[in-house]
């Protein structure tokens, strides 16, 4: 532990509770922020469900005593399959029942907070009810957005009147954005998520969750930085009239990825990558959530084949054991591309693959964690969106020349294999795509500079110290065994 951490530990130590949404695209950046807060000598309680906590990456040994995993059993609700505790365990149309179960965590979460008496609780957009609980208990509360400031600003109007009631309204930049931008959804993107925006089986729309989460907090923390989107961070603060604190990009440290070098599967992958020319391979992965439909899968596969580029494709074939929508690669695809490409339908260490010198481009869904991993390793992005905030991220990246969007029909999302092949070749090998390759190298300092990242977290910690509620002072937290008795098993 460094001297800064020791000083904090012996002096003005914080206890911070973190409560992310039950999706790994949310839990992982929450965990990265938890590790950085703990690195400064502060205590963190990371709250999730048992199965999710058991699937998180292992903590570095030097931080294990600073981070406690708190397991809250997920209440049972109808239509939610057994053992489904994260969005990746479910077909897309079943996620609404996970939100319903998540909302039933209000009481156990309140009991845990009362027992633990932390200084702060940092929560996600889904826990719209947590701000009120924290206020009643005299605990400071922050909404920590894993969405970047541009996405939050477009999605939520703050104190502005939100006039949008139809999908078409979300395909243009909202009126409250005072500067020129193209950050908006395509029609096919917003149509796919519109039921969640306006309401679902939980009875609470995502729009309401966002609004109430921000309204009920003391400050807003955002996975972003001033070097990337200063105008959007200023707008977010103006819209919501609350302090907005960027926490940096939260890139995972390659050294924290475990000892995969001893893993036989990684060794086989590495052996294949070692045989490829430097900067020649397209890495393809659409994240833990996005599963292409059959048409999207077919055109993507045939586009990869047509590009003639070597590729390593991590392909999600199912969303959980209850997913009955079967998708298949085109007949003969794997035989025709044998030796030139690999399709992996199981585990793959994305960060290690991206760090390999043979990787020349990343065909991605625009999920922000994947964007961060690519750009902090100087890998240019080719973008194909599927759901959630990905469309907004893609427009933002396109606007900044940080990624190239595969052309597609804006109404129904249709794209061709030719468009895939041409886009891949443009960004990876052709002279016309040099702007994207150069931009990826330029952005490494923004996405991968550890000193800059630590500075953002130091600023956040200073704000947490300065703005914690005074009526929480003097409240002694209970002993660990008392907390266990209230909330049940701890990790």
XYZ file of C-alpha atoms in Angstrom:
491
model
C 0.000 0.000 0.000
C 1.396 3.448 -0.852
C 1.794 6.344 1.617
C -1.330 8.086 0.310
C -3.450 5.041 1.078
C -1.899 4.649 4.533
C -2.555 8.295 5.333
C -6.188 7.944 4.280
C -6.615 4.702 6.178
C -5.215 6.161 9.377
C -7.044 9.461 9.012
C -10.237 10.444 7.247
C -11.336 7.058 5.929
C -14.531 6.777 3.883
C -16.903 3.852 3.729
C -18.577 3.734 0.304
C -21.349 1.333 -0.724
C -21.680 0.517 -4.438
C -24.893 -0.899 -5.899
C -24.794 -1.458 -9.677
C -27.558 -2.706 -11.967
C -27.555 -6.470 -12.517
C -25.669 -6.382 -15.814
C -21.973 -7.098 -16.225
C -21.583 -4.031 -18.416
C -22.527 -2.096 -15.268
C -20.955 -4.244 -12.559
C -17.473 -4.257 -14.129
C -17.008 -0.449 -14.248
C -18.481 -0.222 -10.747
C -15.886 -2.744 -9.622
C -13.095 -0.829 -11.366
C -14.128 2.346 -9.550
C -14.356 0.388 -6.282
C -10.765 -0.803 -6.744
C -9.519 2.724 -7.389
C -11.320 4.080 -4.307
C -9.916 1.208 -2.233
C -6.461 1.899 -3.628
C -6.580 5.207 -1.747
C -7.217 3.393 1.529
C -11.006 3.713 1.726
C -13.451 0.901 2.466
C -15.935 -0.243 -0.156
C -18.953 -2.527 0.226
C -19.907 -3.897 -3.189
C -23.533 -5.069 -3.160
C -25.067 -7.476 -5.656
C -26.688 -10.898 -5.806
C -24.801 -14.083 -4.852
C -24.360 -15.554 -8.336
C -23.226 -12.246 -9.814
C -20.620 -11.708 -7.120
C -19.308 -15.233 -7.620
C -18.796 -14.465 -11.338
C -16.907 -11.181 -10.869
C -13.141 -11.051 -11.481
C -10.995 -11.791 -8.453
C -9.631 -8.824 -6.540
C -5.919 -7.994 -6.486
C -4.522 -9.311 -3.213
C -3.509 -5.861 -1.955
C -7.116 -4.610 -2.175
C -8.955 -7.623 -0.751
C -9.056 -6.204 2.788
C -10.570 -2.925 1.582
C -13.455 -4.308 -0.518
C -16.243 -6.425 0.963
C -18.691 -8.212 -1.315
C -22.194 -8.153 0.125
C -24.611 -10.749 -1.246
C -28.318 -9.900 -1.269
C -30.389 -12.880 -2.458
C -32.561 -11.970 -5.440
C -36.291 -12.286 -4.635
C -38.281 -14.723 -6.751
C -40.760 -13.298 -9.264
C -42.951 -15.001 -11.845
C -41.513 -15.381 -15.354
C -37.933 -14.938 -14.138
C -36.021 -18.187 -14.759
C -34.228 -19.848 -11.860
C -30.612 -18.703 -11.361
C -31.106 -15.734 -13.695
C -29.447 -12.919 -11.772
C -27.963 -10.837 -14.602
C -29.170 -9.601 -17.962
C -26.752 -11.932 -19.739
C -28.710 -14.892 -18.287
C -31.902 -13.877 -20.059
C -33.486 -13.402 -23.460
C -33.971 -9.688 -24.084
C -37.737 -9.805 -23.466
C -37.222 -11.334 -19.990
C -35.022 -8.520 -18.627
C -38.147 -6.665 -17.502
C -38.727 -9.381 -14.866
C -35.180 -8.951 -13.592
C -36.000 -5.280 -12.987
C -39.076 -6.344 -11.083
C -36.992 -8.627 -8.845
C -34.339 -5.922 -8.479
C -36.958 -3.499 -7.147
C -37.812 -6.011 -4.427
C -34.297 -5.520 -3.032
C -35.422 -2.221 -1.493
C -36.031 -3.649 1.978
C -32.858 -5.765 2.305
C -30.826 -2.874 0.881
C -32.337 -0.479 3.443
C -31.557 -2.926 6.250
C -27.969 -3.294 5.069
C -27.443 0.484 4.827
C -28.906 1.020 8.279
C -26.595 -1.646 9.691
C -23.446 -0.565 7.840
C -23.911 3.224 8.268
C -21.644 4.117 5.316
C -20.660 7.650 4.355
C -21.888 7.270 0.780
C -23.895 4.981 -1.432
C -23.209 5.043 -5.195
C -26.048 3.511 -7.190
C -27.149 2.855 -10.753
C -30.084 4.229 -12.748
C -32.344 1.271 -11.953
C -32.381 1.894 -8.175
C -34.578 4.987 -8.408
C -35.839 4.290 -4.863
C -32.451 4.341 -3.182
C -32.055 8.115 -2.874
C -35.086 8.362 -0.580
C -33.844 5.468 1.579
C -30.395 7.046 1.899
C -31.883 10.430 2.824
C -33.998 8.908 5.583
C -30.902 7.192 6.979
C -28.733 10.298 6.760
C -26.427 8.756 4.164
C -25.055 10.740 1.225
C -26.103 9.391 -2.159
C -24.543 9.635 -5.622
C -25.887 8.434 -8.943
C -22.946 6.811 -10.720
C -23.624 6.620 -14.444
C -21.696 4.073 -16.483
C -23.194 5.890 -19.493
C -21.081 8.770 -20.764
C -22.313 12.357 -20.344
C -23.514 12.736 -23.942
C -25.763 9.676 -23.627
C -27.208 10.796 -20.278
C -27.817 14.324 -21.589
C -29.675 13.034 -24.641
C -31.662 10.472 -22.661
C -32.694 12.729 -19.784
C -33.773 16.364 -19.844
C -33.308 17.224 -16.178
C -35.407 20.275 -15.366
C -36.282 20.794 -19.035
C -39.720 19.700 -20.236
C -39.281 16.387 -22.062
C -41.678 16.587 -25.004
C -40.725 13.207 -26.505
C -43.483 10.618 -26.662
C -42.838 8.737 -29.920
C -39.777 6.828 -31.182
C -39.285 9.403 -33.944
C -38.665 12.094 -31.329
C -35.479 10.324 -30.244
C -33.982 10.258 -33.754
C -33.047 13.940 -33.596
C -30.854 15.795 -31.118
C -33.103 17.151 -28.320
C -33.843 20.866 -28.114
C -31.988 21.314 -24.842
C -28.606 20.564 -26.475
C -27.300 24.097 -27.261
C -24.409 23.100 -29.541
C -24.166 21.222 -32.831
C -24.146 17.455 -32.502
C -25.369 14.304 -34.250
C -25.754 12.229 -31.081
C -29.215 10.656 -31.439
C -30.708 7.243 -32.084
C -31.487 5.746 -35.458
C -35.130 4.710 -35.691
C -34.398 0.966 -35.554
C -32.332 1.451 -32.380
C -34.924 3.396 -30.395
C -37.790 1.237 -31.665
C -36.103 -1.829 -30.193
C -35.804 -0.301 -26.725
C -38.863 1.956 -26.690
C -40.969 -0.381 -24.552
C -38.281 -0.219 -21.856
C -38.046 3.565 -22.166
C -41.791 3.963 -21.569
C -42.543 1.010 -19.275
C -42.367 -2.749 -18.804
C -43.510 -5.510 -16.468
C -41.836 -3.776 -13.514
C -44.348 -0.959 -13.879
C -41.519 1.592 -13.951
C -40.045 2.999 -17.153
C -36.320 3.436 -17.648
C -36.982 7.125 -18.260
C -38.572 7.431 -14.800
C -35.741 5.443 -13.223
C -33.155 7.792 -14.704
C -35.069 10.917 -13.687
C -35.690 9.847 -10.102
C -32.170 8.442 -9.628
C -30.649 11.806 -10.504
C -33.302 13.822 -8.665
C -32.753 11.849 -5.450
C -28.951 12.080 -5.336
C -26.512 14.608 -3.880
C -24.151 14.475 -6.852
C -23.761 12.740 -10.211
C -20.605 10.741 -10.970
C -20.031 9.908 -14.639
C -17.744 7.476 -16.402
C -16.170 10.183 -18.523
C -13.464 12.841 -18.591
C -13.048 16.471 -19.616
C -10.577 15.519 -22.355
C -13.317 13.555 -24.124
C -16.582 15.490 -23.795
C -16.227 18.791 -21.880
C -19.297 20.382 -23.497
C -21.523 17.451 -22.549
C -20.292 17.387 -18.941
C -21.090 21.099 -18.597
C -24.527 20.556 -20.131
C -25.263 17.658 -17.772
C -24.558 19.881 -14.776
C -26.749 22.662 -16.184
C -29.631 20.277 -16.903
C -29.690 18.704 -13.455
C -28.393 21.584 -11.292
C -26.181 19.257 -9.314
C -22.425 18.686 -9.113
C -21.285 16.403 -11.942
C -17.999 14.631 -11.253
C -16.252 12.727 -14.073
C -14.426 9.685 -12.694
C -12.288 8.869 -15.735
C -12.653 6.003 -18.201
C -11.989 3.164 -15.706
C -9.873 1.063 -18.028
C -9.121 -2.379 -16.629
C -5.446 -2.893 -15.881
C -4.106 -5.763 -17.985
C -2.173 -6.994 -14.935
C -5.488 -7.436 -13.066
C -6.844 -9.910 -15.617
C -5.614 -13.021 -13.854
C -2.974 -15.553 -14.760
C -4.442 -16.570 -18.104
C -0.962 -17.414 -19.360
C -1.369 -20.780 -17.641
C -4.817 -21.351 -19.162
C -4.757 -23.919 -21.948
C -7.567 -22.191 -23.878
C -5.736 -18.864 -23.880
C -2.525 -20.573 -24.912
C -4.270 -22.050 -27.965
C -5.704 -18.640 -28.873
C -2.318 -16.977 -28.421
C -0.576 -19.550 -30.586
C -2.977 -18.750 -33.441
C -2.615 -14.984 -32.928
C 1.200 -15.307 -32.861
C 1.099 -16.740 -36.399
C -0.751 -13.720 -37.822
C 0.889 -10.607 -39.236
C 1.066 -7.530 -37.016
C -2.060 -5.368 -37.222
C -3.846 -7.738 -39.613
C -6.532 -9.447 -37.490
C -10.075 -8.196 -36.952
C -11.266 -8.937 -33.432
C -15.078 -9.298 -33.352
C -17.126 -9.233 -30.151
C -20.549 -7.781 -29.369
C -20.316 -7.824 -25.581
C -22.032 -9.830 -22.873
C -25.526 -8.602 -23.785
C -25.872 -8.349 -27.550
C -26.856 -11.433 -29.481
C -27.319 -10.882 -33.233
C -30.457 -12.193 -34.899
C -30.093 -14.690 -37.736
C -29.988 -12.061 -40.496
C -27.414 -9.966 -38.632
C -25.322 -13.064 -37.959
C -25.415 -14.198 -41.578
C -24.450 -10.829 -43.051
C -21.713 -10.296 -40.441
C -20.225 -13.725 -41.131
C -20.325 -13.419 -44.905
C -18.912 -9.897 -44.651
C -15.984 -11.193 -42.613
C -15.452 -13.893 -45.208
C -15.657 -11.427 -48.061
C -13.166 -9.040 -46.431
C -10.394 -11.651 -46.795
C -8.964 -10.427 -43.468
C -8.007 -12.840 -40.683
C -10.462 -12.633 -37.775
C -11.048 -13.793 -34.220
C -14.782 -13.786 -33.442
C -16.190 -14.217 -29.926
C -19.826 -15.023 -30.687
C -22.722 -15.143 -28.225
C -25.172 -17.773 -29.477
C -27.632 -17.708 -26.544
C -28.801 -15.294 -23.846
C -29.138 -17.709 -20.951
C -30.447 -21.301 -20.830
C -34.066 -20.280 -21.547
C -33.197 -18.568 -24.844
C -34.962 -20.607 -27.536
C -34.076 -18.430 -30.534
C -31.535 -20.559 -32.384
C -28.989 -18.800 -34.599
C -26.487 -20.547 -36.868
C -23.483 -19.563 -38.902
C -23.985 -19.815 -42.678
C -23.502 -23.276 -44.148
C -19.860 -23.953 -44.902
C -18.633 -20.697 -43.352
C -16.220 -22.257 -40.863
C -14.836 -24.686 -43.464
C -14.290 -21.891 -46.005
C -12.525 -19.651 -43.459
C -10.591 -22.401 -41.672
C -7.080 -21.216 -40.831
C -7.967 -17.586 -41.602
C -10.535 -17.151 -38.872
C -11.588 -18.473 -35.474
C -15.126 -18.480 -34.046
C -15.174 -18.852 -30.272
C -18.579 -19.430 -28.635
C -17.290 -19.678 -25.061
C -14.972 -17.742 -22.757
C -12.262 -15.524 -24.217
C -10.000 -12.984 -22.438
C -10.916 -9.869 -24.421
C -8.285 -7.558 -22.979
C -5.477 -10.034 -23.628
C -6.674 -10.587 -27.187
C -6.926 -6.852 -27.865
C -3.433 -6.327 -26.465
C -1.918 -8.825 -28.911
C 0.078 -7.041 -31.663
C -1.679 -8.998 -34.429
C -4.986 -7.172 -33.771
C -5.568 -4.417 -36.325
C -9.196 -3.496 -35.643
C -12.155 -4.218 -33.385
C -15.649 -4.846 -34.791
C -17.667 -3.845 -31.738
C -21.223 -3.179 -30.544
C -20.188 0.231 -29.102
C -20.588 -0.827 -25.468
C -18.480 1.673 -23.558
C -16.323 -0.848 -21.692
C -15.278 -2.380 -25.014
C -14.641 1.101 -26.424
C -12.380 1.922 -23.472
C -10.488 -1.362 -23.785
C -9.958 -0.859 -27.505
C -8.804 2.753 -27.403
C -6.506 2.415 -24.434
C -4.751 -0.313 -26.485
C -4.803 1.791 -29.714
C -7.195 -0.485 -31.620
C -9.383 1.286 -34.211
C -13.126 0.661 -33.993
C -15.649 -0.566 -36.557
C -19.133 -0.197 -35.061
C -22.320 -2.258 -35.322
C -24.969 -1.375 -32.731
C -27.619 -3.675 -31.231
C -29.330 -2.262 -28.122
C -29.485 0.176 -25.178
C -27.105 3.172 -25.318
C -24.967 1.679 -28.090
C -26.508 3.854 -30.807
C -25.732 7.047 -28.871
C -22.177 5.878 -28.199
C -21.689 5.062 -31.872
C -22.892 8.501 -33.050
C -20.596 10.147 -30.502
C -17.602 8.082 -31.643
C -18.409 8.751 -35.278
C -18.683 12.484 -34.604
C -15.239 12.481 -32.958
C -13.718 10.296 -35.741
C -13.024 7.650 -33.093
C -14.998 4.898 -34.807
C -16.466 3.982 -38.188
C -20.133 2.976 -38.363
C -21.049 0.198 -40.762
C -23.656 1.717 -43.136
C -27.179 0.383 -42.612
C -30.813 1.282 -43.207
C -31.826 3.725 -40.474
C -35.437 2.507 -40.404
C -35.025 -1.261 -40.059
C -31.279 -1.629 -39.353
C -30.605 -3.759 -42.441
C -26.976 -3.977 -43.539
C -25.199 -6.011 -46.176
C -22.214 -8.310 -46.174
C -20.611 -5.964 -48.700
C -20.925 -3.062 -46.240
C -19.290 -5.180 -43.525
C -16.409 -6.230 -45.773
C -15.786 -2.717 -47.105
C -15.901 -1.182 -43.607
C -13.444 -3.693 -42.204
C -10.967 -3.242 -45.017
C -11.278 0.551 -44.855
C -10.445 0.796 -41.158
C -7.849 -1.996 -40.916
C -5.799 -1.782 -44.127
C -6.868 0.930 -46.583
C -5.354 4.403 -46.824
C -8.770 6.040 -46.438
C -9.126 4.551 -42.964
C -5.813 5.897 -41.676
C -7.720 8.651 -39.840
C -9.312 6.026 -37.580
C -6.052 4.190 -36.964
C -4.313 7.472 -36.114
C -7.161 8.589 -33.872
C -6.995 5.322 -31.913
C -3.307 5.962 -31.223
C -4.014 9.566 -30.268
C -6.714 8.580 -27.773
C -4.511 6.177 -25.818
C -3.480 9.031 -23.527
C -7.108 9.795 -22.714
C -8.218 6.200 -22.174
C -5.103 4.556 -20.758
C -3.155 7.141 -18.738
C -3.098 5.785 -15.158
C -1.950 9.091 -13.626
C -4.845 10.918 -15.273
C -7.257 8.199 -14.113
C -5.966 8.404 -10.537
C -6.347 12.192 -10.583
C -10.044 11.868 -11.471
C -10.628 9.391 -8.656
C -8.723 11.596 -6.197
C -11.055 14.448 -7.153
C -14.096 12.213 -6.636
C -12.843 11.076 -3.213
C -12.223 14.699 -2.193
C -15.801 15.541 -3.178
C -17.150 12.557 -1.265
C -15.296 13.706 1.839
C -16.417 17.304 1.477
C -20.089 16.667 0.727
C -21.028 13.729 2.940
C -24.034 14.430 5.119
C -23.180 15.920 8.493
C -26.151 14.170 10.114
C -24.419 10.861 9.384
C -21.458 11.811 11.568
C -21.267 10.036 14.868
C -23.386 7.091 13.728
C -21.324 4.048 14.574
C -21.545 1.191 12.084
C -22.405 -2.194 13.478
C -19.902 -4.981 13.696
C -19.519 -7.262 10.686
C -21.351 -10.144 12.340
C -24.322 -7.876 13.082
C -24.480 -6.840 9.420
C -24.351 -10.516 8.398
C -27.337 -11.216 10.591
C -29.314 -8.466 8.832
C -28.483 -9.116 5.162
C -27.534 -12.799 5.114
C -24.490 -14.262 3.358
C -21.504 -12.120 2.468
C -18.930 -12.904 -0.194
